[in-house]
PDB file of C-alpha atoms in Angstrom:
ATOM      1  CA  UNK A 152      96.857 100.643 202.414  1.00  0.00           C
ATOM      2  CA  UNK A 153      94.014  99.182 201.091  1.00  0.00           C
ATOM      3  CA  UNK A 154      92.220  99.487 197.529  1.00  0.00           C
ATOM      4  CA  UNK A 155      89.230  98.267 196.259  1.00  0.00           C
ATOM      5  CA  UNK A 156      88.592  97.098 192.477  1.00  0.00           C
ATOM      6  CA  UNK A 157      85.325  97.416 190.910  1.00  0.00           C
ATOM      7  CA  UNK A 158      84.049  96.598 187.524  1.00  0.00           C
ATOM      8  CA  UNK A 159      80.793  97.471 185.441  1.00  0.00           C
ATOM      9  CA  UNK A 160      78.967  93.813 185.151  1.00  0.00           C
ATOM     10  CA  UNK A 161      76.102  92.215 183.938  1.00  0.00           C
ATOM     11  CA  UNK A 162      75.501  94.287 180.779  1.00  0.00           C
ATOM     12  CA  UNK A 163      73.779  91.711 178.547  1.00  0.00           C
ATOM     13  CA  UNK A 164      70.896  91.824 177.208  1.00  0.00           C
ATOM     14  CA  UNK A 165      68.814  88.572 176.810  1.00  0.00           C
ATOM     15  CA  UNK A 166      70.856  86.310 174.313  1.00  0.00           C
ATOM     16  CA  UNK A 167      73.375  89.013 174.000  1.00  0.00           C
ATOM     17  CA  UNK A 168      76.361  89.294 176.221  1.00  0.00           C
ATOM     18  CA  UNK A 169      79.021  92.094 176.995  1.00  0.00           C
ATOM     19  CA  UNK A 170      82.692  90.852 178.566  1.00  0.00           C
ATOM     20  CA  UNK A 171      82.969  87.576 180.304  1.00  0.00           C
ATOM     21  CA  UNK A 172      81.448  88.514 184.278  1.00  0.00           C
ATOM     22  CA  UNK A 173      82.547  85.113 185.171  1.00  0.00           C
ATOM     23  CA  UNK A 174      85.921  85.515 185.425  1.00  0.00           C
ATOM     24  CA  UNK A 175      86.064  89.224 186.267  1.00  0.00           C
ATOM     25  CA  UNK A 176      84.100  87.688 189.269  1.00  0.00           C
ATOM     26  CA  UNK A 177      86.993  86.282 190.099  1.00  0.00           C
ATOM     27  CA  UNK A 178      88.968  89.097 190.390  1.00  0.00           C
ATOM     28  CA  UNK A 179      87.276  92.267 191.218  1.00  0.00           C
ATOM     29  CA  UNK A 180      86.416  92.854 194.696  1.00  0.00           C
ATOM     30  CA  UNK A 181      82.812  94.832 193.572  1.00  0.00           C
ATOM     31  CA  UNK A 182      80.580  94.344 191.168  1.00  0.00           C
ATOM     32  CA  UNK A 183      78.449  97.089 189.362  1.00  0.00           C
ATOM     33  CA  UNK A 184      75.499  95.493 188.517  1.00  0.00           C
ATOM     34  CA  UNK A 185      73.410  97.015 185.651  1.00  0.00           C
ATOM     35  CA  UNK A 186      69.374  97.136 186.782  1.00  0.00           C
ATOM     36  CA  UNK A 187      67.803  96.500 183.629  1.00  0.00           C
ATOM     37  CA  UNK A 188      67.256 100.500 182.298  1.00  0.00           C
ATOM     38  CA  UNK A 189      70.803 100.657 180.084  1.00  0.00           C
ATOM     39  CA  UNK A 190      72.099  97.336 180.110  1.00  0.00           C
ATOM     40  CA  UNK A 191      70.927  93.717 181.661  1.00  0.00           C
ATOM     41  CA  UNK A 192      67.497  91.955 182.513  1.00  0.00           C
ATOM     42  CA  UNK A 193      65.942  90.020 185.184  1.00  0.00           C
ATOM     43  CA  UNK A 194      67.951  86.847 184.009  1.00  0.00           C
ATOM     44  CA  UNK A 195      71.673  88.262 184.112  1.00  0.00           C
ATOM     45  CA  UNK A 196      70.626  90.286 187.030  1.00  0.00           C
ATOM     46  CA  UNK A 197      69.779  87.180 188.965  1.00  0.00           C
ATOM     47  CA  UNK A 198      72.742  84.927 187.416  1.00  0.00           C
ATOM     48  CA  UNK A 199      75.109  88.076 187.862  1.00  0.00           C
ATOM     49  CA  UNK A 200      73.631  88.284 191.494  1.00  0.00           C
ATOM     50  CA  UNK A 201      74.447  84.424 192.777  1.00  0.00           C
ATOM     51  CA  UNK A 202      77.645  84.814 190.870  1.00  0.00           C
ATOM     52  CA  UNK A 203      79.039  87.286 192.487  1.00  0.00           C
ATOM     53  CA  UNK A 204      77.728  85.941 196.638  1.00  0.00           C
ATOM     54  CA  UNK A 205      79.998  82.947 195.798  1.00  0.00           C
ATOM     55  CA  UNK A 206      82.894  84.603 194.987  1.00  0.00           C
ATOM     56  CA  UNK A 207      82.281  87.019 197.892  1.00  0.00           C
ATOM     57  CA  UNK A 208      82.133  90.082 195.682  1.00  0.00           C
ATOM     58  CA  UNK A 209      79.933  92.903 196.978  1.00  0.00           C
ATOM     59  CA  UNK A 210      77.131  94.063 194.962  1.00  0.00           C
ATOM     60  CA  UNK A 211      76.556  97.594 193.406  1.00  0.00           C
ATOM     61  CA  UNK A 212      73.448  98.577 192.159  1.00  0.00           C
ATOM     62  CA  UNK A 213      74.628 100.353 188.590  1.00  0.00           C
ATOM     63  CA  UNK A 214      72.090 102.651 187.768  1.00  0.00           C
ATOM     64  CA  UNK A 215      71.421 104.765 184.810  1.00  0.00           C
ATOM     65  CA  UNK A 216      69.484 106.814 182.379  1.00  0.00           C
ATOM     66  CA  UNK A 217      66.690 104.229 180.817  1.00  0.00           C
ATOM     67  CA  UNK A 218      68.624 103.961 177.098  1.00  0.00           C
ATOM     68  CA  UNK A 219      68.858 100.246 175.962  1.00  0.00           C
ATOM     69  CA  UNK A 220      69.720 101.313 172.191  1.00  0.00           C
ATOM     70  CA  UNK A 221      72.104 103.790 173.474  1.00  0.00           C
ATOM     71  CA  UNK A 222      73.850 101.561 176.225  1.00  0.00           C
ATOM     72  CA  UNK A 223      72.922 104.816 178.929  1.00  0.00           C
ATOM     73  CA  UNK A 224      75.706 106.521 177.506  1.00  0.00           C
ATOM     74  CA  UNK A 225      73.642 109.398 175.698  1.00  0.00           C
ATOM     75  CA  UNK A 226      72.253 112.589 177.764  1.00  0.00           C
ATOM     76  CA  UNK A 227      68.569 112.703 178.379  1.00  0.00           C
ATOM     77  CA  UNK A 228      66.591 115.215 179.911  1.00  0.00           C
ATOM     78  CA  UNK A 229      64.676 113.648 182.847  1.00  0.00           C
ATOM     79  CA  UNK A 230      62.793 115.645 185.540  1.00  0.00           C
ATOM     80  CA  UNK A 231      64.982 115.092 189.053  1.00  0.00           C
ATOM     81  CA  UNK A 232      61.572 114.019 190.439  1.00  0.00           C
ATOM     82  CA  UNK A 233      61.675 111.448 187.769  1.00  0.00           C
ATOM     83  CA  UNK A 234      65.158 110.505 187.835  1.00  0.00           C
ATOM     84  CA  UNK A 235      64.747 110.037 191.797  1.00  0.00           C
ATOM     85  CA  UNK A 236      62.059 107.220 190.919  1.00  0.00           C
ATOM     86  CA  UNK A 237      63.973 105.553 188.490  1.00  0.00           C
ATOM     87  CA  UNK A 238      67.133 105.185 190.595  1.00  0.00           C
ATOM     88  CA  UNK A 239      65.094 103.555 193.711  1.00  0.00           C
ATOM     89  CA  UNK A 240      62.923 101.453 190.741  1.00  0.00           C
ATOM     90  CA  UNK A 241      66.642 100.074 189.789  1.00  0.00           C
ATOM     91  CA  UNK A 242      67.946  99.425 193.122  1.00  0.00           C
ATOM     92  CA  UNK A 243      64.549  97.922 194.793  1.00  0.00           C
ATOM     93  CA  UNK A 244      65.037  95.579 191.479  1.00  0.00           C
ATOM     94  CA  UNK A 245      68.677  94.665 191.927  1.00  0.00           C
ATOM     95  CA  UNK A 246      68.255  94.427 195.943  1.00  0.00           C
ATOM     96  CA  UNK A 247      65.464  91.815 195.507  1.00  0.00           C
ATOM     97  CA  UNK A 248      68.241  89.846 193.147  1.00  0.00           C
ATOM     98  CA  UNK A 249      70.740  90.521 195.262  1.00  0.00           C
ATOM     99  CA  UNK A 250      69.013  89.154 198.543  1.00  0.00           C
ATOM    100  CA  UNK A 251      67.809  85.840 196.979  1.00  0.00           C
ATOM    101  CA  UNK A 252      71.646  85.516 196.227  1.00  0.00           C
ATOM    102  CA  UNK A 253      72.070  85.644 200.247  1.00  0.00           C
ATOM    103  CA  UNK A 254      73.082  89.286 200.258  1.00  0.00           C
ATOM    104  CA  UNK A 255      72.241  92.675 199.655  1.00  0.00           C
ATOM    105  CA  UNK A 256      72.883  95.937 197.397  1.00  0.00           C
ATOM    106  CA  UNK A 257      75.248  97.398 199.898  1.00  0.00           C
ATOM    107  CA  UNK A 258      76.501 100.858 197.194  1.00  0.00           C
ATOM    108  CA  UNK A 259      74.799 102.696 193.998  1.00  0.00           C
ATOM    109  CA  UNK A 260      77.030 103.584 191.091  1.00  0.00           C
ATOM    110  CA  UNK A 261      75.300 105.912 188.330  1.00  0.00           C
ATOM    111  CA  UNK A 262      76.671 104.944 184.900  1.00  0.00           C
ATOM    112  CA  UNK A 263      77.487 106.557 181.462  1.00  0.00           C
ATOM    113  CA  UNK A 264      75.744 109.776 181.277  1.00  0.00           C
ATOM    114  CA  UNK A 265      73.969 110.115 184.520  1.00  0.00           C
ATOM    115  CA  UNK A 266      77.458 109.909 185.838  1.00  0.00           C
ATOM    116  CA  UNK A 267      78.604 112.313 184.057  1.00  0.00           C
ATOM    117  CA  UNK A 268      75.481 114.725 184.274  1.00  0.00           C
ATOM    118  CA  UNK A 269      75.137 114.108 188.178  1.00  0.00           C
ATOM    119  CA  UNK A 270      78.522 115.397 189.046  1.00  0.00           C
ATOM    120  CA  UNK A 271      78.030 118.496 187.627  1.00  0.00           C
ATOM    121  CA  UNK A 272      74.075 119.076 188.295  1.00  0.00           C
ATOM    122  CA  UNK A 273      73.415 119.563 191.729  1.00  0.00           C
ATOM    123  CA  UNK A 274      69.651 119.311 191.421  1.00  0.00           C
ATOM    124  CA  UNK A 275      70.408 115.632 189.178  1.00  0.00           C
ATOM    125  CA  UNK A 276      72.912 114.848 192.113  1.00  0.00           C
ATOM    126  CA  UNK A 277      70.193 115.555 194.910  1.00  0.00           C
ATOM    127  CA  UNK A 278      67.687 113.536 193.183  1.00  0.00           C
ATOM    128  CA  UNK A 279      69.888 110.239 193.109  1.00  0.00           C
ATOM    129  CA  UNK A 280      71.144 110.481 196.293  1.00  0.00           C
ATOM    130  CA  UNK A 281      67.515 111.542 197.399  1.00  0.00           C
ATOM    131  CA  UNK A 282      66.718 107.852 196.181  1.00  0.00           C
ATOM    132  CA  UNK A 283      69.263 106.173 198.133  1.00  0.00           C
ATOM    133  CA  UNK A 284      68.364 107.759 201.230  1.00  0.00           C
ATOM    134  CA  UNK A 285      64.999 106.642 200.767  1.00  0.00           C
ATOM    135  CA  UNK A 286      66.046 102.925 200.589  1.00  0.00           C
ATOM    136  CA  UNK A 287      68.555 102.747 202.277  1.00  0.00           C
ATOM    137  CA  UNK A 288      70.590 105.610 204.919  1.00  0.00           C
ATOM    138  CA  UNK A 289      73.278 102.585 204.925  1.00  0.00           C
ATOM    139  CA  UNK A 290      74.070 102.561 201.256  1.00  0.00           C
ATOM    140  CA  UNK A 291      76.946 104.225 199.854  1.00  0.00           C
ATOM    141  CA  UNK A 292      77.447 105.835 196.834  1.00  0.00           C
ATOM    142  CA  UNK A 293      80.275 105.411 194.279  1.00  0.00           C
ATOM    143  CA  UNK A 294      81.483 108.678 192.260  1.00  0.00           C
ATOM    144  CA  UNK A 295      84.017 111.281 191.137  1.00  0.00           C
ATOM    145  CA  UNK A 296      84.984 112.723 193.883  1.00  0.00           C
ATOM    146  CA  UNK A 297      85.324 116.750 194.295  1.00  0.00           C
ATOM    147  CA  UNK A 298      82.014 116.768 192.482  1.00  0.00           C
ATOM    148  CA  UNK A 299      78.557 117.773 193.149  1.00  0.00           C
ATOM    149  CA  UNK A 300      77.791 113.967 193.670  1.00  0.00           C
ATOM    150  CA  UNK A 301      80.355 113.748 197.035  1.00  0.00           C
ATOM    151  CA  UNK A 302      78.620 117.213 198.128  1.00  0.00           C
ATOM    152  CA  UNK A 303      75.588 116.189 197.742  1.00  0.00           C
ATOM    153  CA  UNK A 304      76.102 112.882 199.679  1.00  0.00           C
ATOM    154  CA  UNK A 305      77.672 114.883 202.249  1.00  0.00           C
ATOM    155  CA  UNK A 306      74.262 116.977 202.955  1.00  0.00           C
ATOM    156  CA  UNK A 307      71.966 113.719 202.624  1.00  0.00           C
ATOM    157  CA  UNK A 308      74.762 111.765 205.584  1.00  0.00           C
ATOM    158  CA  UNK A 309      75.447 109.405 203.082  1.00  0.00           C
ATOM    159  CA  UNK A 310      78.231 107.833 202.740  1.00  0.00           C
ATOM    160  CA  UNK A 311      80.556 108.587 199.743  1.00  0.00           C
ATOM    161  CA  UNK A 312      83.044 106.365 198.125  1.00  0.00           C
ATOM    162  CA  UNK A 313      85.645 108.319 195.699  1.00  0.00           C
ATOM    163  CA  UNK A 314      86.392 106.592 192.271  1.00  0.00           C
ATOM    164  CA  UNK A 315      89.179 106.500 189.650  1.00  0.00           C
ATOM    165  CA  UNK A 316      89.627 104.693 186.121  1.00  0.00           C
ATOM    166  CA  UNK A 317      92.725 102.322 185.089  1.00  0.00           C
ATOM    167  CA  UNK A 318      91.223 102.398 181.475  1.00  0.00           C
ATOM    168  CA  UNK A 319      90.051 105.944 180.836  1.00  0.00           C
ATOM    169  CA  UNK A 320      91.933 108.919 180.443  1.00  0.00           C
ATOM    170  CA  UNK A 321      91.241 112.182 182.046  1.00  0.00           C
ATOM    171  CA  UNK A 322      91.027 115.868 181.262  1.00  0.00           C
ATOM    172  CA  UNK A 323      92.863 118.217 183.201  1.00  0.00           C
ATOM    173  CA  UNK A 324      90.200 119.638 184.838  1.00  0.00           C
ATOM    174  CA  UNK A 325      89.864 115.688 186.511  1.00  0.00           C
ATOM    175  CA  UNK A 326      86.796 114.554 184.398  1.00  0.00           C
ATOM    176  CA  UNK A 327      86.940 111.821 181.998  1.00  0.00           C
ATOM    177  CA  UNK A 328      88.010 112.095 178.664  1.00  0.00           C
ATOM    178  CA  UNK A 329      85.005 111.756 176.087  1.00  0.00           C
ATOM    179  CA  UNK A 330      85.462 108.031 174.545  1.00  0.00           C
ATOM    180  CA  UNK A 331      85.140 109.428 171.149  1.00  0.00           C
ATOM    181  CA  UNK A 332      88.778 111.201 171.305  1.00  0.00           C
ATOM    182  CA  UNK A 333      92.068 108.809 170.362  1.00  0.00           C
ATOM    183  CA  UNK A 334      93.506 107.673 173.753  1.00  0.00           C
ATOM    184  CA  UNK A 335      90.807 108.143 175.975  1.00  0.00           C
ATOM    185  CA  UNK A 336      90.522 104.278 176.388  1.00  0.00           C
ATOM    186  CA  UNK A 337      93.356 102.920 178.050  1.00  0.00           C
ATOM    187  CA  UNK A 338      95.000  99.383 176.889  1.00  0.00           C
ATOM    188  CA  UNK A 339      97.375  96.868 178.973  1.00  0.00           C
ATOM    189  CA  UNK A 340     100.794  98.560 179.768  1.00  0.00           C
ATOM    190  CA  UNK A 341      98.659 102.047 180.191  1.00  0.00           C
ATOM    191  CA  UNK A 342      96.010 100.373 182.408  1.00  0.00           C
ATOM    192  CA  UNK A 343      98.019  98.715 184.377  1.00  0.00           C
ATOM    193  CA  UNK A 344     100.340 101.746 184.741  1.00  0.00           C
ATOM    194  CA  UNK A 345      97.675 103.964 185.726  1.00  0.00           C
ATOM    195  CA  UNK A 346      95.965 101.944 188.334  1.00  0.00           C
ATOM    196  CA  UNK A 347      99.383 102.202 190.328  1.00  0.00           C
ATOM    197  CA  UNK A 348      99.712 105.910 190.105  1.00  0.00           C
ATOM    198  CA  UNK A 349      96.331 106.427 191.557  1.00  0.00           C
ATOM    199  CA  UNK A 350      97.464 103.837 194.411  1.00  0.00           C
ATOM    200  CA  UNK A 351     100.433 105.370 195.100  1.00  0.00           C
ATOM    201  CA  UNK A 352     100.143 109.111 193.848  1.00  0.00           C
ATOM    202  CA  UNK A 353      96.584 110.237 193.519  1.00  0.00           C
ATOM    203  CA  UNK A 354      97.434 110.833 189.975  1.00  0.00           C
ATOM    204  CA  UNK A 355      96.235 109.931 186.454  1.00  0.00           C
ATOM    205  CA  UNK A 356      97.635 110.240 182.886  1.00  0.00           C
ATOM    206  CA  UNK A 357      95.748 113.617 181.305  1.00  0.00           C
ATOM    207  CA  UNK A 358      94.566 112.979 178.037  1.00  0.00           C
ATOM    208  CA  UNK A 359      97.164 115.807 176.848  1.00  0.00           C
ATOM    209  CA  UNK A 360     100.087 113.593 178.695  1.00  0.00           C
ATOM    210  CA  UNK A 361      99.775 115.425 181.615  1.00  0.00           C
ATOM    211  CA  UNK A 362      98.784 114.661 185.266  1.00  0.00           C
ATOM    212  CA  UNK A 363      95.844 115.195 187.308  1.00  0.00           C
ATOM    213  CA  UNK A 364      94.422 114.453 190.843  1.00  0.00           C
ATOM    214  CA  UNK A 365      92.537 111.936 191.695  1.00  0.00           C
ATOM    215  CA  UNK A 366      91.225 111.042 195.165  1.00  0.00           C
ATOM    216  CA  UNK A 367      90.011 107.701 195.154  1.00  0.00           C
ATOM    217  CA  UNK A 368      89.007 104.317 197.319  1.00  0.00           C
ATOM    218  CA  UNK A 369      88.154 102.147 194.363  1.00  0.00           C
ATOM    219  CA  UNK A 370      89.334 101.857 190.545  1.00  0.00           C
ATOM    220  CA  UNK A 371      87.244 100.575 187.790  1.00  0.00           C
ATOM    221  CA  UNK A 372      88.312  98.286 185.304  1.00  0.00           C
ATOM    222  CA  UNK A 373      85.210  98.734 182.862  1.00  0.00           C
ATOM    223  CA  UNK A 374      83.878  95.027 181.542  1.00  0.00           C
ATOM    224  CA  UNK A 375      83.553  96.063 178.116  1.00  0.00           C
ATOM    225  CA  UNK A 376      86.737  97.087 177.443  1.00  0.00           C
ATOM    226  CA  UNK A 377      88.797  94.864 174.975  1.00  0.00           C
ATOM    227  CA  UNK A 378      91.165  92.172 177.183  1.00  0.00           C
ATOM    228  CA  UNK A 379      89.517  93.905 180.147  1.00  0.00           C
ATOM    229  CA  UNK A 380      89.629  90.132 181.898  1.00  0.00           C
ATOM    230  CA  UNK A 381      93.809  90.074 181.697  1.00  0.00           C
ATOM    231  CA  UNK A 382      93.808  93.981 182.443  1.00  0.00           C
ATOM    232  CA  UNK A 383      91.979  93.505 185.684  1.00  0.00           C
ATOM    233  CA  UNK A 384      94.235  90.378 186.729  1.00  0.00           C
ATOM    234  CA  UNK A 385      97.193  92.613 186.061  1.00  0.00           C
ATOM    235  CA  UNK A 386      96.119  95.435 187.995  1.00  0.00           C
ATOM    236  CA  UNK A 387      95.608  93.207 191.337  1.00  0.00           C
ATOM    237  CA  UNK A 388      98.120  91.167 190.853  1.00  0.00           C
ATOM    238  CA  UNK A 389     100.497  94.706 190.874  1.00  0.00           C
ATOM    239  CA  UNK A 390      98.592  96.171 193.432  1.00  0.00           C
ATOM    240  CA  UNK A 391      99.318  92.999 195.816  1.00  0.00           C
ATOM    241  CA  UNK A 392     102.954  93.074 195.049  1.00  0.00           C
ATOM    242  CA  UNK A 393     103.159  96.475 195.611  1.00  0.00           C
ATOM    243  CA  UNK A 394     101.566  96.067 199.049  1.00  0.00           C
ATOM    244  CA  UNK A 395      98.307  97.413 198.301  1.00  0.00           C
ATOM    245  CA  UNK A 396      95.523  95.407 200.126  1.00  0.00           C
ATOM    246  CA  UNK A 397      93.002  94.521 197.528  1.00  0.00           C
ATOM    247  CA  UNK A 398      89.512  94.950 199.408  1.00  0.00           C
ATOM    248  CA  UNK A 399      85.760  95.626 199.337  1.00  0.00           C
ATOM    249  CA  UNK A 400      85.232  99.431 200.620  1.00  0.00           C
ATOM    250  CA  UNK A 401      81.456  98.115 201.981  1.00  0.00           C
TER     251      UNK A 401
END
C-alpha cells in the first residue's frame, strides 16, 4: 500500500514567514506551493521551488481566491470565467518557478475557500479544472473526493487525486470542520492517530466523536499548524512502520 504526504508550503509573504518549509521538505513527499494570490511571492516561490527539486518532492501548484489580508480563507464571489483565469495565471507562475528548479508543476490543489466553494459549486469546479486542462491534460488535481471537484475532473479526463487531513476534523457529512469550532484542529497524539485510520480504514474522527469516510491517496499535514514539523515526522515515521509506502502519487 502506498500513501502519499502532502503539505501546504511556501506561505510567506516577503519578510514574513509561515512554518519552517525547510524541514517539512524533508519529510513530505508533495509540496503545495502557494502562487502568490493568498499566500507567497516570486521570492519564496522560487526558493520554495529549488527546495523542494533537491529533496525530490513533487510540486503542487496551490491555488486560491486572490486574498492576501485574508490568507484565501474568506469566500469571494468571482465570475467562473474569472476564476478560470486566475487559476492558469497561478499555475503558468508557479510552473515557470518550478521548471527553472529542473522540474515541473505536475498537480493543482485549490486552497482555503476555493476548496471549499469548488466542491460544492459545480460551475466553480468546471472553471478550475477548465484551467488545468488548458495547461496542462497531464496535470492532476488534488481534492475531496465524492465532491463536485472529482466529478468534474472526471468529465474534463483529468486525473483526480482524493485527499484527507491528519490535522482537521470532519463533519459527518465528510467536509471539514470550520476552524473556528473547538477541536477542529487536530494536535500530536490526534494527528498522528488520524493519519493511520485513513491508511488503514478510510475513516476520520467526526468533529462530534464520530466516524466518517474518507477515500483518499494523499494526507495533508497543513504547514501552519503549531508543531506541524514533529507532527508530519510522526505521521511517516508510523506510516513506514506500519507498512505503508510513503510516496509521490505524480
Amino acid at each position: 500500500m502506498a500513501l502519499d504526504l502532502n503539505s501546504d508550503l511556501g506561505e510567506g509573504f516577503g519578510p514574513w514567514t509561515m512554518g519552517d518549509d525547510a524541514a517539512m521538505l524533508d519529510i513530505v513527499t508533495s509540496a503545495n506551493i502557494a502562487c502568490g494570490f493568498h499566500a507567497g511571492d516570486p521570492s519564496i516561490m522560487r526558493a520554495t521551488c529549488a527546495t523542494a527539486v533537491r529533496n525530490g518532492v513533487r510540486i503542487g501548484a496551490h491555488v486560491g481566491y486572490r486574498d492576501l489580508v485574508g490568507f484565501g480563507r474568506r469566500a469571494i464571489a468571482v465570475a467562473p470565467v474569472e476564476l478560470r483565469d486566475e487559476v492558469l495565471y497561478q499555475i503558468g507562475a508557479l510552473d515557470a518557478f518550478a521548471k527553472t528548479a529542473g522540474d515541473r508543476v505536475r498537480y493543482v490543489k485549490p486552497h482555503g475557500a476555493l476548496y471549499h466553494a469548488a466542491a460544492a459549486d459545480r460551475e466553480l469546479a468546471e472553471a478550475l479544472l477548465a484551467a488545468l486542462a488548458e495547461y496542462d491534460a497531464e496535470l492532476a488535481l488534488l481534492g475531496p473526493a465524492g465532491t463536485e471537484l472529482e466529478t468534474a475532473a472526471a468529465e474534463a479526463k483529468i486525473r483526480f487525486v482524493g485527499e484527507g487531513f491528519a490535522d482537521r476534523a470532519y463533519t459527518p457529512s465528510g467536509s471539514l470542520a470550520p476552524r473556528g469550532l473547538p477541536g477542529a484542529v487536530l494536535h500530536s497524539e490526534e494527528a498522528v492517530a488520524q493519519a493511520m485510520s485513513i491508511a488503514a480504514s478510510r475513516t476520520a474522527r467526526t468533529i462530534e466523536g464520530g466516524e466518517v469516510a474518507v477515500s483518499a491517496a494523499s494526507l495533508c499535514v497543513h504547514g501552519d499548524t503549531p508543531a506541524a514539523v514533529e507532527m508530519a515526522r510522526r505521521i511517516r515515521a508510523s506510516l513506514a512502520e506500519s507498512g505503508v509506502q510513503v510516496e509521490p502519487f505524480a
